[in-house]
Amino acid sequence: EGVAGISGALWTPSGRHIITVQEFQLQLTIWSLTDNSRWIIKSPKYNEKGLKFSHDGKYFACVERKKTKDYIGIYHTSHWKC
């Protein structure tokens, strides 16, 4: 995860991805274990408290900081787009 290192990691409910959060909440990375692809979410806020999956695992919510304001991004876990 770069110079800052990793401050936390968690499995997705499907077990097909691992999510890591860089120290200082610089970025969150979703790593695919099936095809080696990855997706990056810039400036996640909080480590584990601000990251939640829906009960069925289809959606992922992440508190993000954009232009000095906080937002909740809702991502579909099949393609990791908001």
Short mmCIF file of N, CA and C in Angstrom, two decimals:
data_model
loop_
_atom_site.label_atom_id
_atom_site.label_comp_id
_atom_site.label_asym_id
_atom_site.label_seq_id
_atom_site.Cartn_x
_atom_site.Cartn_y
_atom_site.Cartn_z
N GLU A 1 0.82 -1.20 0.00
CA GLU A 1 0.00 0.00 0.00
C GLU A 1 0.85 1.25 0.00
N GLY A 2 2.08 1.17 -0.34
CA GLY A 2 2.90 2.36 -0.43
C GLY A 2 3.70 2.62 0.83
N VAL A 3 4.22 3.84 0.93
CA VAL A 3 5.11 4.23 2.02
C VAL A 3 4.40 4.23 3.37
N ALA A 4 3.14 4.60 3.39
CA ALA A 4 2.43 4.74 4.66
C ALA A 4 2.12 3.40 5.32
N GLY A 5 2.01 2.32 4.58
CA GLY A 5 1.70 1.02 5.15
C GLY A 5 0.21 0.79 5.30
N ILE A 6 -0.13 -0.39 5.79
CA ILE A 6 -1.53 -0.79 5.94
C ILE A 6 -1.93 -0.68 7.40
N SER A 7 -3.07 -0.05 7.65
CA SER A 7 -3.56 0.07 9.04
C SER A 7 -4.65 -0.95 9.34
N GLY A 8 -5.24 -1.55 8.32
CA GLY A 8 -6.28 -2.54 8.56
C GLY A 8 -6.62 -3.31 7.30
N ALA A 9 -7.21 -4.50 7.48
CA ALA A 9 -7.62 -5.33 6.35
C ALA A 9 -8.84 -6.14 6.76
N LEU A 10 -9.72 -6.40 5.78
CA LEU A 10 -10.87 -7.25 6.05
C LEU A 10 -11.29 -7.99 4.80
N TRP A 11 -11.92 -9.14 5.01
CA TRP A 11 -12.45 -9.94 3.91
C TRP A 11 -13.81 -9.39 3.52
N THR A 12 -14.16 -9.51 2.24
CA THR A 12 -15.53 -9.22 1.82
C THR A 12 -16.38 -10.45 2.16
N PRO A 13 -17.69 -10.29 2.27
CA PRO A 13 -18.55 -11.43 2.60
C PRO A 13 -18.43 -12.60 1.61
N SER A 14 -18.16 -12.31 0.34
CA SER A 14 -18.04 -13.38 -0.66
C SER A 14 -16.73 -14.15 -0.53
N GLY A 15 -15.73 -13.55 0.13
CA GLY A 15 -14.42 -14.18 0.22
C GLY A 15 -13.59 -14.05 -1.03
N ARG A 16 -14.09 -13.31 -2.01
CA ARG A 16 -13.38 -13.14 -3.28
C ARG A 16 -12.49 -11.90 -3.32
N HIS A 17 -12.60 -11.04 -2.29
CA HIS A 17 -11.82 -9.81 -2.25
C HIS A 17 -11.31 -9.56 -0.82
N ILE A 18 -10.22 -8.83 -0.74
CA ILE A 18 -9.71 -8.34 0.54
C ILE A 18 -9.65 -6.82 0.42
N ILE A 19 -10.08 -6.14 1.48
CA ILE A 19 -10.04 -4.68 1.51
C ILE A 19 -8.95 -4.26 2.49
N THR A 20 -8.06 -3.39 2.04
CA THR A 20 -7.03 -2.85 2.92
C THR A 20 -7.19 -1.34 3.01
N VAL A 21 -6.85 -0.81 4.18
CA VAL A 21 -6.90 0.64 4.39
C VAL A 21 -5.48 1.10 4.72
N GLN A 22 -5.02 2.08 3.99
CA GLN A 22 -3.68 2.62 4.18
C GLN A 22 -3.65 3.48 5.44
N GLU A 23 -2.51 3.50 6.11
CA GLU A 23 -2.36 4.36 7.28
C GLU A 23 -2.72 5.80 6.92
N PHE A 24 -3.22 6.53 7.90
CA PHE A 24 -3.64 7.92 7.74
C PHE A 24 -4.85 8.05 6.82
N GLN A 25 -5.54 6.93 6.53
CA GLN A 25 -6.72 6.91 5.67
C GLN A 25 -6.51 7.59 4.33
N LEU A 26 -5.34 7.36 3.74
CA LEU A 26 -5.05 7.96 2.43
C LEU A 26 -5.85 7.29 1.33
N GLN A 27 -6.00 5.97 1.41
CA GLN A 27 -6.79 5.27 0.42
C GLN A 27 -7.21 3.91 0.94
N LEU A 28 -8.26 3.39 0.33
CA LEU A 28 -8.76 2.06 0.61
C LEU A 28 -8.62 1.28 -0.69
N THR A 29 -8.11 0.07 -0.64
CA THR A 29 -7.92 -0.71 -1.85
C THR A 29 -8.70 -2.01 -1.74
N ILE A 30 -9.45 -2.36 -2.78
CA ILE A 30 -10.15 -3.63 -2.85
C ILE A 30 -9.34 -4.51 -3.79
N TRP A 31 -8.84 -5.63 -3.28
CA TRP A 31 -7.99 -6.55 -4.04
C TRP A 31 -8.81 -7.77 -4.42
N SER A 32 -8.87 -8.09 -5.70
CA SER A 32 -9.56 -9.29 -6.16
C SER A 32 -8.63 -10.49 -6.01
N LEU A 33 -9.15 -11.57 -5.46
CA LEU A 33 -8.38 -12.79 -5.33
C LEU A 33 -8.64 -13.74 -6.50
N THR A 34 -9.54 -13.34 -7.41
CA THR A 34 -9.87 -14.20 -8.54
C THR A 34 -9.17 -13.80 -9.83
N ASP A 35 -8.92 -12.49 -10.03
CA ASP A 35 -8.30 -12.07 -11.28
C ASP A 35 -7.19 -11.02 -11.10
N ASN A 36 -6.74 -10.82 -9.88
CA ASN A 36 -5.64 -9.89 -9.57
C ASN A 36 -5.94 -8.42 -9.88
N SER A 37 -7.20 -8.06 -10.08
CA SER A 37 -7.52 -6.65 -10.30
C SER A 37 -7.66 -5.95 -8.94
N ARG A 38 -7.71 -4.62 -8.98
CA ARG A 38 -7.89 -3.85 -7.76
C ARG A 38 -8.64 -2.56 -8.06
N TRP A 39 -9.32 -2.05 -7.04
CA TRP A 39 -10.06 -0.80 -7.12
C TRP A 39 -9.61 0.06 -5.95
N ILE A 40 -9.54 1.35 -6.16
CA ILE A 40 -9.06 2.27 -5.10
C ILE A 40 -10.15 3.29 -4.79
N ILE A 41 -10.38 3.50 -3.50
CA ILE A 41 -11.26 4.55 -3.02
C ILE A 41 -10.37 5.53 -2.26
N LYS A 42 -10.34 6.76 -2.71
CA LYS A 42 -9.48 7.79 -2.10
C LYS A 42 -10.12 8.34 -0.83
N SER A 43 -9.30 8.63 0.14
CA SER A 43 -9.67 9.31 1.38
C SER A 43 -10.85 8.70 2.14
N PRO A 44 -10.77 7.40 2.45
CA PRO A 44 -11.82 6.85 3.30
C PRO A 44 -11.69 7.44 4.70
N LYS A 45 -12.80 7.62 5.36
CA LYS A 45 -12.75 8.19 6.70
C LYS A 45 -13.04 7.08 7.69
N TYR A 46 -12.29 7.00 8.71
CA TYR A 46 -12.35 5.94 9.72
C TYR A 46 -11.76 4.67 9.15
N ASN A 47 -11.44 3.76 10.02
CA ASN A 47 -10.89 2.50 9.55
C ASN A 47 -12.01 1.47 9.45
N GLU A 48 -12.30 0.77 10.52
CA GLU A 48 -13.32 -0.26 10.44
C GLU A 48 -14.72 0.27 10.74
N LYS A 49 -14.83 1.34 11.52
CA LYS A 49 -16.15 1.86 11.87
C LYS A 49 -16.89 2.44 10.68
N GLY A 50 -16.17 2.93 9.70
CA GLY A 50 -16.81 3.57 8.55
C GLY A 50 -16.98 2.67 7.35
N LEU A 51 -16.81 1.35 7.52
CA LEU A 51 -16.91 0.40 6.42
C LEU A 51 -17.93 -0.67 6.77
N LYS A 52 -18.98 -0.80 5.96
CA LYS A 52 -20.01 -1.80 6.24
C LYS A 52 -20.53 -2.43 4.96
N PHE A 53 -20.88 -3.70 5.05
CA PHE A 53 -21.51 -4.42 3.94
C PHE A 53 -22.99 -4.60 4.24
N SER A 54 -23.80 -4.65 3.18
CA SER A 54 -25.21 -4.97 3.35
C SER A 54 -25.31 -6.43 3.81
N HIS A 55 -26.46 -6.81 4.34
CA HIS A 55 -26.64 -8.17 4.86
C HIS A 55 -26.42 -9.23 3.79
N ASP A 56 -26.79 -8.93 2.55
CA ASP A 56 -26.60 -9.91 1.47
C ASP A 56 -25.24 -9.80 0.80
N GLY A 57 -24.41 -8.83 1.21
CA GLY A 57 -23.06 -8.67 0.67
C GLY A 57 -23.00 -8.02 -0.70
N LYS A 58 -24.14 -7.57 -1.23
CA LYS A 58 -24.15 -6.97 -2.57
C LYS A 58 -23.69 -5.52 -2.59
N TYR A 59 -23.76 -4.85 -1.44
CA TYR A 59 -23.39 -3.43 -1.37
C TYR A 59 -22.38 -3.19 -0.25
N PHE A 60 -21.55 -2.19 -0.47
CA PHE A 60 -20.52 -1.80 0.49
C PHE A 60 -20.65 -0.31 0.72
N ALA A 61 -20.75 0.10 1.97
CA ALA A 61 -20.83 1.52 2.32
C ALA A 61 -19.52 1.96 2.94
N CYS A 62 -19.07 3.13 2.54
CA CYS A 62 -17.79 3.65 3.01
C CYS A 62 -17.92 5.15 3.24
N VAL A 63 -17.53 5.61 4.42
CA VAL A 63 -17.49 7.04 4.69
C VAL A 63 -16.24 7.59 4.01
N GLU A 64 -16.42 8.62 3.18
CA GLU A 64 -15.32 9.19 2.41
C GLU A 64 -15.24 10.70 2.65
N ARG A 65 -14.06 11.23 2.48
CA ARG A 65 -13.85 12.68 2.61
C ARG A 65 -13.49 13.21 1.23
N LYS A 66 -14.31 14.14 0.74
CA LYS A 66 -14.08 14.75 -0.58
C LYS A 66 -14.22 16.26 -0.44
N LYS A 67 -13.18 16.98 -0.81
CA LYS A 67 -13.21 18.45 -0.78
C LYS A 67 -13.68 18.97 0.58
N THR A 68 -13.09 18.50 1.63
CA THR A 68 -13.33 18.89 3.03
C THR A 68 -14.73 18.58 3.55
N LYS A 69 -15.48 17.71 2.85
CA LYS A 69 -16.80 17.29 3.31
C LYS A 69 -16.85 15.77 3.37
N ASP A 70 -17.69 15.27 4.27
CA ASP A 70 -17.86 13.82 4.42
C ASP A 70 -19.06 13.35 3.60
N TYR A 71 -18.89 12.18 2.98
CA TYR A 71 -19.94 11.57 2.18
C TYR A 71 -19.98 10.08 2.50
N ILE A 72 -21.09 9.45 2.19
CA ILE A 72 -21.18 8.00 2.27
C ILE A 72 -21.28 7.48 0.85
N GLY A 73 -20.28 6.73 0.44
CA GLY A 73 -20.29 6.11 -0.88
C GLY A 73 -20.90 4.72 -0.76
N ILE A 74 -21.84 4.40 -1.65
CA ILE A 74 -22.44 3.07 -1.69
C ILE A 74 -21.96 2.41 -2.98
N TYR A 75 -21.26 1.30 -2.84
CA TYR A 75 -20.65 0.61 -3.97
C TYR A 75 -21.29 -0.76 -4.16
N HIS A 76 -21.55 -1.12 -5.42
CA HIS A 76 -22.04 -2.45 -5.73
C HIS A 76 -20.83 -3.38 -5.79
N THR A 77 -20.85 -4.47 -5.06
CA THR A 77 -19.65 -5.30 -4.93
C THR A 77 -19.36 -6.17 -6.18
N SER A 78 -20.25 -6.18 -7.16
CA SER A 78 -19.94 -6.95 -8.37
C SER A 78 -18.98 -6.21 -9.28
N HIS A 79 -18.97 -4.85 -9.21
CA HIS A 79 -18.06 -4.07 -10.06
C HIS A 79 -17.39 -2.93 -9.30
N TRP A 80 -17.70 -2.74 -8.02
CA TRP A 80 -17.09 -1.75 -7.14
C TRP A 80 -17.22 -0.32 -7.66
N LYS A 81 -18.37 -0.01 -8.26
CA LYS A 81 -18.64 1.36 -8.70
C LYS A 81 -19.75 1.93 -7.84
N CYS A 82 -19.68 3.23 -7.62
CA CYS A 82 -20.63 3.95 -6.79
C CYS A 82 -21.95 4.12 -7.51
#
